[in-house]
Amino acid sequence: MSLLRRGRASVEELARTVGLTDNAVRSHLTTLERDGLIRQEGVRRTPGAGKPATLYEIHPDADALFSRAFQPVLEALLDELRDSNTTQDGDDLMHRVGHRLARVMGRAPVGDLGSRVAAGAAVLDSLGGVTEVEKTEGAFLIRGCGACPLSPATARHPELCGAIEALLSDYVGAPVRERCQRGERPRCTFEVSTAA
């Protein structure tokens, strides 16, 4: 992958650089292409007769997977916001962010509350969480199964959970209360009341 991050390359170029056979490289490329990490993009003609070499590159959608800047930049931004605002201002800002995310997620689901809550859980899953929905007396709980999509930052900035609370409230169309568990492995928990 690091070779393709530097630019397009053919099977032959990659094989020569890493010391593998063309077939071994093709096998790896097929897997990476299937997983959406790379794509075929163009050809390179060589002097003389013969078939042009297909070039491979990192898929543009996969670029974010290689960045390590998001977490430190986000945490620095949140530190600045916290230092220059009151706690209430920070909470209000996170709720505005959540409302904006709800608009970005598109049309809110329709149906009964249970199906809307399930759709809300699916939104968290699409953001990198792993959730399950539990029905209790008087509420639905959307619980993370150990994979909080914001866990790298929530230990120092629990106000981030307020953004997800607002997102879910707008998306589900019902009041949502954040009940996240914090610690070494944060766990999302959002309560949606069944009371009208």
XYZ file of C-alpha atoms in Angstrom, residues 10-189:
180
model
C 1.782 -1.448 -12.650
C 1.853 -5.062 -11.488
C 5.324 -5.462 -12.940
C 6.666 -2.370 -11.140
C 5.203 -3.463 -7.826
C 6.508 -7.016 -8.225
C 10.000 -5.786 -9.047
C 10.033 -3.383 -6.060
C 8.818 -5.868 -3.436
C 10.537 -8.931 -4.858
C 7.426 -11.011 -5.534
C 6.099 -12.659 -8.657
C 3.593 -10.858 -10.851
C 0.948 -13.443 -9.904
C 1.524 -12.935 -6.167
C 1.154 -9.167 -6.613
C -1.995 -9.631 -8.717
C -3.508 -11.759 -5.950
C -2.889 -9.014 -3.372
C -4.170 -6.326 -5.734
C -7.370 -8.297 -6.363
C -8.043 -8.440 -2.618
C -7.280 -4.745 -2.115
C -9.469 -3.818 -5.077
C -12.336 -5.968 -3.793
C -12.067 -4.214 -0.413
C -12.290 -0.807 -2.097
C -8.788 0.278 -1.128
C -7.318 0.511 -4.622
C -8.590 0.804 -8.168
C -7.381 0.361 -11.718
C -6.717 3.786 -13.149
C -5.236 4.108 -16.583
C -2.636 2.266 -18.566
C 1.000 2.805 -19.462
C 2.124 2.015 -22.966
C 5.555 0.535 -23.324
C 7.772 0.949 -26.360
C 7.232 -1.714 -28.967
C 4.420 -4.184 -29.344
C 2.480 -5.635 -26.487
C -0.413 -4.989 -24.248
C -0.288 -1.761 -22.199
C 0.257 -2.210 -18.453
C -2.733 -1.503 -16.216
C -1.939 1.017 -13.497
C -3.241 0.772 -9.941
C -3.703 3.558 -7.421
C -5.150 4.122 -3.964
C -8.908 4.632 -4.219
C -9.740 8.258 -3.305
C -12.266 7.057 -0.708
C -9.493 5.102 1.046
C -7.208 8.107 1.599
C -8.829 8.884 4.953
C -7.927 5.405 6.217
C -4.247 6.291 6.080
C -4.427 9.667 7.793
C -3.342 9.826 11.392
C -4.111 13.540 11.652
C -7.826 13.382 12.449
C -7.568 12.451 16.121
C -4.856 14.932 17.198
C -6.407 17.747 15.154
C -9.881 17.002 16.536
C -8.580 16.860 20.104
C -6.646 20.131 19.687
C -9.749 21.780 18.223
C -11.885 20.519 21.097
C -9.282 21.719 23.622
C -9.385 25.187 22.062
C -13.177 25.238 22.068
C -13.278 24.136 25.699
C -10.669 26.703 26.749
C -12.397 29.580 24.974
C -16.018 28.771 25.873
C -18.106 27.846 28.853
C -19.171 24.252 29.372
C -22.696 25.203 28.312
C -21.378 26.786 25.097
C -19.447 23.592 24.342
C -22.491 21.425 24.974
C -24.637 23.693 22.790
C -22.039 23.523 20.021
C -21.971 19.712 20.129
C -25.754 19.596 19.871
C -25.636 21.918 16.842
C -23.045 19.590 15.303
C -25.391 16.647 15.930
C -28.325 18.452 14.305
C -26.115 19.179 11.286
C -25.068 15.519 11.098
C -28.723 14.481 11.135
C -29.353 16.673 8.091
C -26.313 15.155 6.350
C -27.557 11.620 7.063
C -30.570 12.317 4.912
C -34.195 11.522 5.299
C -35.307 10.363 8.715
C -36.837 6.901 8.842
C -40.574 6.370 9.010
C -42.551 3.750 10.862
C -43.093 2.930 14.483
C -40.634 4.025 17.160
C -38.939 0.620 17.293
C -38.094 0.646 13.588
C -36.901 4.271 13.802
C -34.652 3.385 16.751
C -33.240 0.448 14.753
C -32.527 2.866 11.893
C -30.799 5.205 14.365
C -28.613 2.325 15.541
C -27.755 1.606 11.902
C -26.615 5.233 11.535
C -24.204 4.749 14.447
C -22.968 1.550 12.820
C -22.360 3.437 9.569
C -20.185 5.882 11.533
C -17.996 3.050 12.822
C -19.916 1.888 15.870
C -21.210 -1.580 16.590
C -24.610 -1.373 18.255
C -27.565 -3.365 19.444
C -31.044 -2.208 20.416
C -32.572 -3.332 23.683
C -36.209 -2.765 24.664
C -36.738 -2.046 28.344
C -39.791 -0.933 30.267
C -40.495 2.575 29.020
C -37.507 2.942 26.698
C -35.347 1.615 23.931
C -31.608 1.525 24.558
C -29.117 1.818 21.738
C -26.000 0.219 23.203
C -22.544 0.085 21.781
C -20.968 -3.343 21.777
C -17.517 -2.076 22.672
C -16.818 0.020 19.572
C -17.578 3.704 20.171
C -17.087 5.596 16.893
C -15.637 8.559 18.826
C -13.703 6.626 21.487
C -10.283 8.112 20.707
C -11.567 11.533 21.791
C -14.414 10.925 24.265
C -12.133 10.151 27.213
C -10.960 13.784 27.260
C -14.042 15.263 25.602
C -17.232 13.530 26.768
C -19.216 16.437 25.317
C -18.786 14.738 21.927
C -21.480 12.280 22.978
C -23.902 15.222 22.926
C -23.452 15.464 19.168
C -24.562 11.847 18.762
C -27.446 12.425 21.185
C -28.733 15.307 19.029
C -28.134 13.347 15.813
C -30.176 10.412 17.098
C -32.932 12.619 18.498
C -33.417 14.344 15.147
C -33.036 11.150 13.149
C -35.351 9.022 15.295
C -37.839 11.846 15.842
C -38.031 11.315 19.608
C -36.183 12.599 22.682
C -32.863 10.813 23.273
C -30.722 10.894 26.430
C -27.037 10.104 26.377
C -26.045 7.477 28.970
C -22.587 6.576 27.673
C -20.142 4.623 29.806
C -16.687 6.113 29.896
C -13.393 4.535 30.757
C -10.632 2.673 29.003
C -13.103 1.239 26.469
C -15.975 3.718 26.145
C -19.377 2.250 25.391
C -22.173 4.239 23.802
C -25.593 4.074 25.397
